[in-house]
Amino acid sequence: MSLPAYAELHCLSNFSFLRGASHPDELVEQAAAQGYGALALTDECSLAGIVRAHQAAKAAGLKLLVGSEIRTADGLKLVFLAKNREGYGNLSALITLARRRAEKGAYSLPRHDLNAVSPNGAVPDCLVLWVPGENPSPEDGRWLAERFPGRLWIAVELHAGPDDAAQLADLQALGDACNLPLVAAGDVHMHVRARRPVQDVLTALRLKTSVFDAGYALFPNGERHLRSRLRLARLYPPELLAETLRIAEQCTFSLDELRYEYPEEIVPAGHTPTSWLRHETEAGLRRRYPQGEPAAVRQRIEHELRLIAELQYEAYFLTVYDIVCFARGAGILCQGRGSAANSTVCFALGVTEVDPARSAMLFERFVSKERGEPPDIDVDFEHERRAEVIAYIYEKYGRERTALAAAVITYRTKGALRDAGRALGFDIARIDALTASLAWWDKREQLPERFAEQGLDPASPRVAKWLWLAEQLRGFPRHLTQHVGGFVMSRGPLARLVPVENTAMAERTVIQWDKDDLDAVGLMKVDVLALGMLSALRRMLAMIGPLALNEIPEGDKATYDMLCRADSMGVFQVESRAQMSMLPRLKPRNYYDLVIEVSLVRPGPIQGDMVHPYLKRRQGKERIEEITPAIDAVLARTCGVPIFQEQVMQLAIVAAGFTPGEADELRRAMAAWRRKGNLARYQDKLRAGMAGNGVPAAFVERIVAQIQGFGEYGFPESHAASFALLVYASAWIKRHHPAAFLCGLLNSQPMGFYSPSMLIQDARRHGVSVLPADVTASDWDSRIDEGGAVRLGLRE
């Protein structure tokens, strides 16, 4: 028999938390493999997985329909499909309405609110499937038909059960009674039948029971997968299958149509965002370089401003600049970091404190045409005063136009083992003992050994199933939480771009997309982050004062001597035992040594086998090999060893012929290779490019291996450069003003590695007299008395 054309119109991914048992990309790839004409992703009151599905659909050449399954408060189960951009906005607004009136993770939608998102009727420009439950009421059908005239269907979902024929007959009768057409749908929860055990586990977890006690709550068979068209032809009348294509043809919307409009920043009369950004940049350059900027800086500024204007990012830079100006005007210490430190414009504006021209950092690590994604500026603020900055953002842009980005919390090994074990009915004490025995460095292949150590036989069918299910759950999204500080702002209502929901914190809202989703669709975010050391530094400087952070003397020998002795308790970023062990070996003598120190004690350089070669070469115990002049120039500052992400990018450019944008794609592939495994094609291109430029094969293979070792743990030089400034500042204060150093740390707790008592002991070793807290003499905070002693505050 010929295979019928078919589009799946009702499909849930694992972003319908504890319901769907497949990733969005798995569903898309399977639908394409089955020859479907289209696939609708319809997660429950959510668009959280739609960007991932969109990217997969573009790669697979499959038409993707954007939709959502929503249950009204009185039990009507509806599937909405966006016809066009207007319909998408209405659907996003409907999801937002339902989510905002419920607590985090839930939603509520009385049926009368179907008319609430538009004055033009019930969710205009969306097609609707009604999925009747048991004993559906014709009155409900007629009520829905009045709200969705000409765009409502009854979904017929047959799953090879004994009552399929009767169910079909009943729904045909219901359609006749309500004058509604019927269409085939699958209520898909997994891409292949083999995921059924995973779906059973998710159901049990959702119901807070075990698989064995879930009973009829579990699906009776594995039919809720993307079935072959031959299988569908045997279950459904042909006209119901054909109707799926007619519906899909009406849905023309693609996420590519989203035209994000960044908020217009208020600029002085006579200026455009472009001219005002240049004006403020030039003013900043005069402050940074009173004697005139070097020619190289001018060249970088012109290059950056030209690219920013071409990509129309001026308003974004002005937003961050405005937020930083607000903070500084309010006396809140702040500093930009991350890839923004690659930007000379950000340096001129005072957003960052690192001069990228001194470090040969790549602007394309921050902004490039090839990236296809917006810039991302991270700014640290005092952790105790970040709330003031957040309140300013909400006040300026309004709660309808701004919200936090999401972070997707996924199952890791321990959580997957714990939940899979619970669902299979294992004893909680045994589950806890097993997960407590796991170390973060344990590899997956070591799990059977850990099971055996706890008296669990990995070869037994039940334990083997536990292991398999936990492996399947790893990487599954569990819930959304708020990003640590990424704000998304829009010119119009944000809810018409992406659904917005509540967080656990009152007066905070979060969109349903995370950082990767935002990058993919071109929405810009501003990271407003909290850093305890900035709070401590502001207090320290005020006690020493008046002294600004950028007025601390550079290159102080006594400060570096102290660090070389590993006398760094309380010093930012270098106070851990691992850093204390590294300091006497690296012996930092200047600012750039601190940049390397911050970066070296990280999983990336360690796993990439870069630490020992670097130290041996720095100490003169190993020769720095010469490869080619271009490569040697890139690696000169790190003794011939690539330590930073930027160096890998520069090597790709100078030695393998990558464009700057392609080099940034390599960086992102490195960051995601453990999850997506898409690093091989870049490694192949590196091999070919380097070989073509005469680079020795041994060096090529070492670089390729180190890139994989870097993986997602590679540390950006721009990030380390910003942090190194704070390392030096806090170390200088510890060396020259130990009493202020102690007070600043104590008054900013909780922060850092060490308890207040350990910090006090360390201060006494440095000659600081510390007086106990006294209800008759102490303030709330610790302070320095007239004699120079530290009087502990009542907070201690």
XYZ file of N, CA and C in Angstrom, residues 314-464:
453
model
N 24.108 49.397 18.746
C 24.435 50.605 19.508
C 23.577 50.740 20.768
N 22.261 50.503 20.627
C 21.364 50.674 21.775
C 21.733 49.720 22.904
N 22.169 48.521 22.541
C 22.558 47.543 23.563
C 23.752 48.054 24.370
N 24.765 48.568 23.681
C 25.932 49.100 24.381
C 25.538 50.283 25.261
N 24.618 51.111 24.761
C 24.179 52.261 25.552
C 23.382 51.825 26.775
N 22.643 50.723 26.672
C 21.916 50.200 27.830
C 22.884 49.816 28.940
N 23.889 49.031 28.586
C 24.857 48.589 29.594
C 25.590 49.795 30.178
N 25.945 50.724 29.313
C 26.620 51.945 29.768
C 25.738 52.709 30.752
N 24.456 52.807 30.456
C 23.526 53.508 31.341
C 23.424 52.808 32.698
N 23.364 51.472 32.688
C 23.264 50.725 33.946
C 24.522 50.929 34.786
N 25.679 50.900 34.135
C 26.936 51.119 34.847
C 26.992 52.544 35.400
N 26.535 53.517 34.614
C 26.510 54.906 35.089
C 25.590 55.049 36.293
N 24.435 54.384 36.264
C 23.533 54.420 37.417
C 24.233 53.869 38.653
N 24.876 52.713 38.506
C 25.522 52.074 39.651
C 26.603 52.974 40.235
N 27.422 53.542 39.368
C 28.514 54.379 39.868
C 27.969 55.653 40.507
N 26.877 56.172 39.934
C 26.256 57.336 40.537
C 25.683 57.047 41.907
N 25.287 55.799 42.132
C 24.744 55.387 43.427
C 25.827 54.870 44.365
N 27.088 54.954 43.924
C 28.179 54.482 44.771
C 28.294 52.978 44.844
N 27.808 52.280 43.823
C 27.868 50.817 43.781
C 29.064 50.415 42.931
N 29.987 49.685 43.524
C 31.163 49.242 42.783
C 30.755 48.198 41.752
N 31.272 48.326 40.536
C 30.926 47.369 39.486
C 32.093 47.239 38.517
N 32.086 46.134 37.790
C 33.139 45.898 36.798
C 32.655 44.873 35.793
N 32.811 45.180 34.504
C 32.470 44.228 33.466
C 33.521 43.147 33.355
N 33.094 41.974 32.883
C 34.047 40.875 32.689
C 33.572 40.008 31.533
N 34.226 38.888 31.361
C 33.864 37.986 30.277
C 34.318 38.538 28.943
N 33.624 38.145 27.885
C 34.064 38.500 26.537
C 34.007 39.997 26.279
N 33.242 40.745 27.092
C 33.203 42.200 26.921
C 34.575 42.827 27.149
N 35.431 42.152 27.918
C 36.781 42.671 28.146
C 37.622 42.642 26.876
N 37.117 42.017 25.813
C 37.792 42.057 24.512
C 37.492 43.341 23.759
N 36.611 44.169 24.288
C 36.133 45.343 23.557
C 36.792 46.617 24.059
N 37.434 47.337 23.150
C 38.017 48.625 23.497
C 36.927 49.664 23.716
N 35.801 49.528 23.045
C 34.667 50.432 23.286
C 34.182 50.280 24.722
N 34.038 49.043 25.194
C 33.618 48.821 26.581
C 34.638 49.397 27.558
N 35.919 49.285 27.225
C 36.968 49.857 28.071
C 36.858 51.374 28.103
N 36.638 51.984 26.947
C 36.514 53.440 26.892
C 35.297 53.925 27.669
N 34.198 53.186 27.593
C 32.968 53.578 28.285
C 33.045 53.349 29.789
N 34.057 52.631 30.246
C 34.160 52.329 31.668
C 33.366 51.118 32.091
N 32.841 50.371 31.119
C 32.111 49.144 31.447
C 33.082 48.079 31.935
N 34.262 48.013 31.323
C 35.316 47.094 31.752
C 36.556 47.896 32.120
N 37.464 47.255 32.834
C 38.694 47.922 33.267
C 39.937 47.343 32.605
N 39.754 46.385 31.705
C 40.884 45.741 31.032
C 41.076 46.383 29.665
N 42.284 46.872 29.416
C 42.603 47.433 28.099
C 42.946 46.274 27.164
N 42.039 45.905 26.259
C 42.293 44.732 25.414
C 43.461 44.925 24.465
N 43.811 46.184 24.173
C 44.934 46.428 23.266
C 46.256 45.975 23.884
N 46.307 45.909 25.228
C 47.531 45.478 25.905
C 47.647 43.963 25.950
N 46.560 43.251 25.667
C 46.582 41.795 25.810
C 46.349 41.066 24.502
N 46.249 41.773 23.396
C 46.031 41.162 22.074
C 44.782 40.297 22.060
N 43.719 40.766 22.734
C 42.495 39.969 22.794
C 41.629 40.244 21.567
N 40.845 39.258 21.201
C 40.068 39.311 19.968
C 38.693 39.936 20.196
N 38.391 41.018 19.465
C 37.037 41.576 19.529
C 36.024 40.572 18.999
N 36.440 39.738 18.030
C 35.522 38.749 17.448
C 35.117 37.681 18.452
N 35.843 37.583 19.574
C 35.397 36.708 20.663
C 34.124 37.274 21.281
N 33.874 38.556 21.036
C 32.747 39.279 21.623
C 31.663 39.556 20.592
N 32.052 40.133 19.457
C 31.097 40.467 18.396
C 31.717 40.100 17.054
N 30.955 39.406 16.227
C 31.396 39.163 14.851
C 30.181 38.918 13.976
N 30.336 39.212 12.689
C 29.226 38.979 11.753
C 28.924 37.501 11.624
N 29.954 36.672 11.643
C 29.741 35.238 11.439
C 29.061 34.570 12.616
N 29.172 35.166 13.804
C 28.611 34.524 14.992
C 27.120 34.270 14.843
N 26.413 35.231 14.241
C 24.973 35.074 14.121
C 24.263 35.142 15.454
N 24.911 35.703 16.462
C 24.297 35.829 17.775
C 24.728 37.149 18.382
N 23.933 37.703 19.289
C 24.224 39.028 19.833
C 25.376 38.988 20.821
N 25.954 40.164 21.123
C 26.997 40.217 22.149
C 26.411 39.930 23.522
N 27.279 39.634 24.453
C 26.845 39.265 25.795
C 27.779 39.944 26.782
N 27.284 40.982 27.455
C 28.108 41.742 28.388
C 27.745 41.342 29.812
N 28.746 40.874 30.555
C 28.567 40.520 31.960
C 29.132 41.650 32.810
N 28.338 42.117 33.768
C 28.813 43.145 34.689
C 28.582 42.656 36.114
N 29.655 42.647 36.905
C 29.558 42.294 38.322
C 29.245 43.541 39.129
N 28.329 43.391 40.083
C 27.993 44.459 41.017
C 28.178 43.935 42.442
N 28.264 44.850 43.385
C 28.337 44.429 44.785
C 27.158 43.511 45.102
N 27.444 42.381 45.734
C 26.382 41.400 45.934
C 25.286 41.910 46.845
N 25.610 42.832 47.746
C 24.594 43.336 48.663
C 23.747 44.444 48.049
N 24.165 44.978 46.901
C 23.442 46.104 46.319
C 22.954 45.830 44.897
N 23.124 44.587 44.456
C 22.641 44.251 43.115
C 21.140 44.481 43.002
N 20.401 44.263 44.093
C 18.949 44.446 44.056
C 18.585 45.869 43.641
N 19.401 46.852 44.004
C 19.141 48.236 43.596
C 19.259 48.376 42.079
N 20.232 47.693 41.504
C 20.417 47.746 40.053
C 19.245 47.068 39.353
N 18.824 45.930 39.877
C 17.684 45.218 39.291
C 16.428 46.075 39.363
N 16.217 46.733 40.507
C 15.046 47.604 40.644
C 15.098 48.744 39.631
N 16.284 49.272 39.383
C 16.436 50.341 38.392
C 16.048 49.850 37.004
N 16.472 48.647 36.645
C 16.149 48.095 35.323
C 14.646 47.917 35.177
N 14.011 47.338 36.191
C 12.562 47.150 36.130
C 11.834 48.492 36.044
N 12.332 49.475 36.804
C 11.680 50.787 36.795
C 11.840 51.477 35.444
N 13.007 51.355 34.849
C 13.264 52.048 33.587
C 12.490 51.429 32.430
N 12.506 50.096 32.349
C 11.924 49.431 31.183
C 10.509 48.919 31.426
N 10.097 48.811 32.684
C 8.757 48.322 32.980
C 8.710 46.807 33.018
N 7.856 46.280 33.836
C 7.791 44.822 34.012
C 7.198 44.119 32.805
N 6.532 44.842 31.938
C 6.000 44.204 30.736
C 7.055 44.077 29.638
N 8.177 44.757 29.821
C 9.192 44.761 28.753
C 10.521 44.160 29.178
N 10.594 43.628 30.391
C 11.858 43.033 30.831
C 11.608 41.868 31.763
N 12.489 40.898 31.701
C 12.425 39.726 32.582
C 13.786 39.055 32.567
N 13.986 38.172 33.518
C 15.230 37.407 33.565
C 15.212 36.285 32.542
N 16.368 35.955 32.020
C 16.491 34.760 31.183
C 16.378 33.527 32.067
N 16.039 32.412 31.450
C 15.923 31.154 32.184
C 17.256 30.420 32.196
N 17.365 29.499 33.111
C 18.423 28.487 33.088
C 17.715 27.145 33.180
N 18.103 26.212 32.340
C 17.468 24.895 32.326
C 18.235 23.976 33.274
N 17.574 23.521 34.308
C 18.177 22.578 35.245
C 17.971 21.174 34.689
N 19.062 20.485 34.441
C 18.991 19.153 33.838
C 19.478 18.099 34.830
N 19.081 16.879 34.555
C 19.527 15.767 35.385
C 21.027 15.551 35.223
N 21.724 15.464 36.336
C 23.096 14.990 36.342
C 23.100 13.576 36.919
N 24.283 13.011 37.029
C 24.358 11.591 37.375
C 23.669 11.280 38.694
N 23.973 12.034 39.742
C 23.400 11.722 41.049
C 21.884 11.869 41.045
N 21.399 12.960 40.479
C 19.958 13.176 40.441
C 19.243 12.126 39.621
N 19.849 11.741 38.491
C 19.240 10.716 37.647
C 19.193 9.380 38.376
N 20.272 9.022 39.062
C 20.278 7.776 39.830
C 19.254 7.818 40.953
N 19.167 8.954 41.616
C 18.234 9.062 42.739
C 16.790 8.916 42.265
N 16.420 9.644 41.214
C 15.030 9.597 40.760
C 14.690 8.264 40.103
N 15.606 7.710 39.324
C 15.341 6.403 38.713
C 15.195 5.336 39.788
N 16.032 5.397 40.818
C 15.926 4.434 41.912
C 14.618 4.554 42.662
N 14.186 5.782 42.915
C 12.901 5.990 43.594
C 11.763 5.425 42.768
N 11.772 5.713 41.473
C 10.681 5.251 40.617
C 10.634 3.728 40.532
N 11.784 3.077 40.656
C 11.825 1.612 40.602
C 11.568 0.978 41.959
N 11.371 1.790 42.988
C 11.001 1.260 44.295
C 12.159 0.827 45.162
N 13.385 1.255 44.856
C 14.510 0.909 45.715
C 14.414 1.669 47.037
N 15.005 1.087 48.065
C 14.981 1.689 49.391
C 15.696 3.047 49.372
N 15.074 4.050 49.979
C 15.625 5.401 49.956
C 16.999 5.446 50.623
N 17.162 4.719 51.716
C 18.453 4.722 52.405
C 19.551 4.163 51.507
N 19.217 3.133 50.749
C 20.209 2.545 49.846
C 20.531 3.516 48.704
N 19.506 4.190 48.199
C 19.735 5.190 47.142
C 20.652 6.293 47.655
N 20.362 6.786 48.870
C 21.180 7.859 49.440
C 22.623 7.412 49.651
N 22.798 6.176 50.118
C 24.156 5.664 50.333
C 24.917 5.575 49.014
N 24.225 5.137 47.969
C 24.870 5.024 46.660
C 25.285 6.389 46.138
N 24.365 7.335 46.132
C 24.683 8.652 45.570
C 25.723 9.377 46.415
N 25.711 9.140 47.736
C 26.718 9.770 48.596
C 28.109 9.222 48.323
N 28.185 8.008 47.793
C 29.491 7.392 47.529
C 30.122 7.883 46.233
N 29.355 8.602 45.418
C 29.870 9.045 44.123
C 30.663 10.330 44.271
N 31.795 10.392 43.614
C 32.603 11.607 43.578
C 32.376 12.311 42.246
N 32.631 13.610 42.220
C 32.352 14.369 40.995
C 33.221 13.904 39.833
N 34.389 13.317 40.182
C 35.286 12.891 39.100
C 34.995 11.476 38.609
N 34.063 10.777 39.252
C 33.725 9.429 38.794
C 33.178 9.477 37.373
N 33.674 8.609 36.527
C 33.181 8.521 35.164
C 32.006 7.551 35.099
N 31.208 7.694 34.038
C 30.012 6.862 33.933
C 30.340 5.376 33.900
N 31.448 5.032 33.270
C 31.792 3.611 33.186
C 32.186 3.027 34.541
N 32.393 3.903 35.546
C 32.720 3.416 36.884
C 31.480 3.155 37.738
N 30.304 3.501 37.230
C 29.092 3.347 38.032
C 28.833 1.906 38.454
N 28.963 0.912 37.559
C 28.748 -0.469 38.026
C 29.637 -0.829 39.211
N 30.860 -0.324 39.214
C 31.772 -0.584 40.331
C 31.238 0.042 41.616
N 30.699 1.253 41.521
C 30.141 1.911 42.705
C 28.896 1.163 43.201
N 28.089 0.662 42.284
C 26.930 -0.141 42.677
C 27.387 -1.373 43.461
N 28.391 -2.045 42.944
C 28.877 -3.264 43.598
C 29.410 -2.957 44.994
N 30.068 -1.818 45.158
C 30.596 -1.445 46.476
C 29.487 -1.252 47.501
N 28.286 -0.930 47.021
C 27.140 -0.748 47.911
C 26.292 -2.012 48.029
N 26.821 -3.132 47.561
C 26.098 -4.394 47.670
C 25.013 -4.577 46.637
N 25.076 -3.831 45.551
C 24.087 -3.936 44.476
C 24.743 -4.619 43.280
N 24.168 -5.695 42.830
C 24.745 -6.475 41.738
C 24.399 -5.832 40.399
N 25.373 -5.242 39.697
C 25.068 -4.584 38.419
C 24.543 -5.541 37.362
N 24.766 -6.834 37.551
C 24.318 -7.809 36.555
C 22.868 -8.223 36.752
N 22.292 -7.910 37.920
C 20.895 -8.295 38.137
C 19.994 -7.445 37.256
N 18.917 -8.008 36.715
C 18.058 -7.254 35.789
C 17.531 -5.953 36.387
N 17.168 -5.977 37.659
C 16.569 -4.782 38.263
C 17.612 -3.671 38.410
N 18.806 -4.025 38.855
C 19.859 -3.016 39.002
C 20.329 -2.538 37.633
N 20.424 -3.458 36.680
C 20.819 -3.069 35.323
C 19.817 -2.080 34.732
